[in-house]
């Protein structure tokens, strides 16, 4: 399986430690692959997170998904964040549409060890919808970094109690893949069940 992520760029990325450990890589996808991956992103017209089993996966996007779970990728993250994820379950979810209520300030659940977001939009010119790394849970304007949601931008962070992040509301297509390394298989099953149930409800009630 060919590697579609630019692993050398991930290796060279500098980890910022304040307010919590994170790093950003722009253009994290191999140049010759990024357009095909974005074009094959599943059609998602409703908000929320979707398991990959609950959407139609086209060939180029399937190749991308299969290239993510590698020892090399896990090793880079293990070394960057000093968190051993070599044997932990990896969960992948997709988002394709942002609602006004999305992006609220939050920190990720304690069942998650690391979160990696890869944005898969052809461009991002909107002034809102850009992820912010926040200093606290109260003020969206108190941030240390604002991350473009353009083609192949990757942000990875260690899940901590103070890992606040969010974005100023944006309504419309906003495509991303979220990769989480989880504490246990039980946590993985729980998250996948919740996302799958949500997807079924959306199909039933629109």
Coordinates of C-alpha atoms in Angstrom, one line a residue:
X1 CA 0.0 0.0 0.0
X2 CA 1.5 3.3 -1.1
X3 CA 1.8 6.0 1.6
X4 CA -0.4 9.0 0.9
X5 CA 0.5 11.0 4.0
X6 CA 3.8 12.9 3.9
X7 CA 5.4 11.1 6.8
X8 CA 8.6 13.1 6.5
X9 CA 6.7 16.3 7.0
X10 CA 5.0 14.8 10.1
X11 CA 8.4 13.7 11.5
X12 CA 9.8 17.2 11.0
X13 CA 6.8 19.1 12.5
X14 CA 7.5 20.9 15.8
X15 CA 5.3 20.1 18.7
X16 CA 4.0 23.1 20.6
X17 CA 3.4 22.5 24.3
X18 CA 1.3 25.4 25.3
X19 CA -1.6 25.3 26.1
X20 CA -1.3 21.6 25.4
X21 CA 0.8 19.4 23.0
X22 CA -0.2 19.8 19.4
X23 CA 1.4 20.2 15.9
X24 CA 0.2 21.3 12.5
X25 CA 1.3 20.2 9.0
X26 CA -0.1 22.0 6.0
X27 CA -0.3 20.0 2.8
X28 CA 0.1 16.7 4.7
X29 CA -1.0 14.7 1.7
X30 CA 1.3 13.8 -1.2
X31 CA 0.8 16.4 -3.9
X32 CA -0.1 13.9 -6.7
X33 CA -2.8 12.3 -4.4
X34 CA -4.6 15.2 -2.7
X35 CA -7.0 16.1 -5.5
X36 CA -8.2 12.5 -6.0
X37 CA -8.6 12.0 -2.3
X38 CA -10.8 15.2 -2.0
X39 CA -12.8 14.3 -5.0
X40 CA -13.6 10.9 -3.6
X41 CA -14.6 12.2 -0.2
X42 CA -18.0 10.7 0.7
X43 CA -21.1 12.8 0.1
X44 CA -22.2 13.9 3.5
X45 CA -24.9 16.5 3.5
X46 CA -25.9 16.5 7.2
X47 CA -24.0 17.5 10.4
X48 CA -22.3 15.1 12.8
X49 CA -19.7 12.4 12.7
X50 CA -20.0 9.3 10.6
X51 CA -18.3 5.9 10.8
X52 CA -16.7 4.9 7.5
X53 CA -19.1 1.9 7.4
X54 CA -22.1 4.3 7.2
X55 CA -21.1 6.1 4.0
X56 CA -20.2 5.2 0.4
X57 CA -16.4 4.8 0.1
X58 CA -14.9 5.4 -3.4
X59 CA -11.6 3.9 -4.5
X60 CA -9.2 6.8 -4.1
X61 CA -10.6 7.6 -0.6
X62 CA -10.5 3.9 0.3
X63 CA -6.7 3.9 -0.6
X64 CA -6.3 6.9 1.6
X65 CA -8.0 5.2 4.6
X66 CA -6.0 2.1 4.2
X67 CA -2.8 4.0 4.1
X68 CA -3.4 5.6 7.5
X69 CA -3.1 2.7 9.9
X70 CA 0.6 2.0 9.6
X71 CA 3.4 1.3 12.1
X72 CA 5.2 4.3 10.7
X73 CA 2.3 6.7 11.4
X74 CA 1.8 5.3 14.9
X75 CA 5.5 5.5 15.7
X76 CA 5.7 9.2 14.7
X77 CA 2.7 10.0 16.9
X78 CA 4.1 7.9 19.8
X79 CA 7.4 9.8 19.7
X80 CA 5.8 13.3 19.2
X81 CA 3.5 13.0 22.1
X82 CA 5.3 10.5 24.3
X83 CA 2.1 8.4 24.3
X84 CA 2.4 4.8 23.2
X85 CA -0.3 4.2 20.6
X86 CA 1.3 1.3 18.8
X87 CA -1.3 -1.3 20.0
X88 CA -4.3 1.0 20.9
X89 CA -7.4 0.8 18.7
X90 CA -7.7 3.5 16.1
X91 CA -11.1 5.0 15.2
X92 CA -11.8 6.9 12.0
X93 CA -14.8 9.2 11.6
X94 CA -15.8 11.6 8.9
X95 CA -17.5 15.0 8.9
X96 CA -18.8 16.6 5.7
X97 CA -21.2 19.4 6.8
X98 CA -21.0 22.0 9.5
X99 CA -24.0 23.5 11.2
X100 CA -24.4 26.7 13.2
X101 CA -24.3 24.8 16.4
X102 CA -21.1 23.0 15.5
X103 CA -17.6 24.1 16.6
X104 CA -18.5 25.0 20.2
X105 CA -15.6 25.0 22.6
X106 CA -14.9 21.5 24.0
X107 CA -12.2 19.1 25.0
X108 CA -12.2 15.6 23.8
X109 CA -13.4 12.6 25.9
X110 CA -11.0 10.9 28.3
X111 CA -11.4 7.6 26.3
X112 CA -9.3 9.3 23.5
X113 CA -5.5 9.5 23.8
X114 CA -4.7 11.4 20.6
X115 CA -6.8 13.2 18.0
X116 CA -5.7 13.9 14.5
X117 CA -7.8 16.0 12.1
X118 CA -7.1 16.2 8.4
X119 CA -9.1 18.7 6.4
X120 CA -10.2 17.7 2.9
X121 CA -11.6 20.8 1.3
X122 CA -10.4 22.1 -2.0
X123 CA -9.8 25.5 -0.5
X124 CA -10.9 27.5 2.6
X125 CA -11.6 31.2 2.0
X126 CA -14.3 31.6 4.7
X127 CA -13.4 33.8 7.7
X128 CA -15.0 31.3 10.0
X129 CA -14.8 27.5 10.4
X130 CA -11.1 27.5 11.2
X131 CA -10.1 25.4 14.2
X132 CA -8.7 27.3 17.1
X133 CA -6.3 26.0 19.7
X134 CA -7.7 27.7 22.8
X135 CA -6.3 28.8 26.1
X136 CA -9.5 28.2 28.1
X137 CA -13.1 27.0 27.8
X138 CA -14.7 30.4 28.0
X139 CA -13.3 32.6 25.2
X140 CA -13.2 31.6 21.5
X141 CA -11.1 34.7 20.8
X142 CA -8.3 33.6 23.3
X143 CA -6.4 31.3 21.0
X144 CA -2.8 30.5 20.3
X145 CA -3.3 29.1 16.7
X146 CA -6.0 29.2 14.1
X147 CA -5.8 26.4 11.6
X148 CA -6.8 26.6 7.9
X149 CA -9.3 24.0 6.8
X150 CA -7.8 23.8 3.3
X151 CA -6.6 20.8 1.3
X152 CA -4.7 18.3 3.4
X153 CA -4.1 20.5 6.5
X154 CA -3.4 18.2 9.4
X155 CA -3.6 19.0 13.1
X156 CA -2.7 16.5 15.8
X157 CA -3.0 16.9 19.6
X158 CA -2.7 15.0 22.8
X159 CA -6.1 14.7 24.6
X160 CA -5.8 16.5 27.9
X161 CA -8.2 18.0 30.5
X162 CA -7.4 21.5 29.2
X163 CA -7.4 20.5 25.5
X164 CA -9.9 23.2 24.6
X165 CA -10.6 23.8 20.9
X166 CA -13.4 24.9 18.6
X167 CA -14.2 27.2 15.7
X168 CA -16.4 30.2 15.0
X169 CA -19.7 28.9 13.6
X170 CA -19.8 28.1 9.9
X171 CA -22.7 26.6 7.9
X172 CA -22.0 24.6 4.8
X173 CA -19.7 21.9 3.4
X174 CA -16.7 21.4 5.7
X175 CA -15.0 18.1 5.0
X176 CA -12.6 16.4 7.5
X177 CA -11.4 13.1 8.7
X178 CA -10.9 12.5 12.4
X179 CA -8.5 9.8 13.7
X180 CA -8.6 8.9 17.3
X181 CA -6.4 6.5 19.3
X182 CA -8.6 5.1 22.1
X183 CA -7.9 3.8 25.5
X184 CA -9.5 0.4 24.9
X185 CA -11.5 -1.8 22.6
X186 CA -14.6 -1.2 24.8
X187 CA -14.2 2.6 24.2
X188 CA -13.9 2.0 20.5
X189 CA -17.0 -0.1 20.4
X190 CA -19.0 2.5 22.4
X191 CA -17.9 5.4 20.1
X192 CA -18.6 3.5 16.9
X193 CA -22.1 2.4 18.2
X194 CA -23.0 6.0 19.0
X195 CA -21.9 7.3 15.6
X196 CA -23.6 4.5 13.8
X197 CA -26.9 5.0 15.7
X198 CA -26.8 8.7 14.9
X199 CA -26.3 8.0 11.2
X200 CA -29.3 5.6 11.2
X201 CA -31.5 8.2 12.9
X202 CA -30.5 10.8 10.3
X203 CA -31.4 8.4 7.5
X204 CA -34.8 7.8 9.1
X205 CA -35.7 11.3 10.0
X206 CA -33.5 13.4 7.7

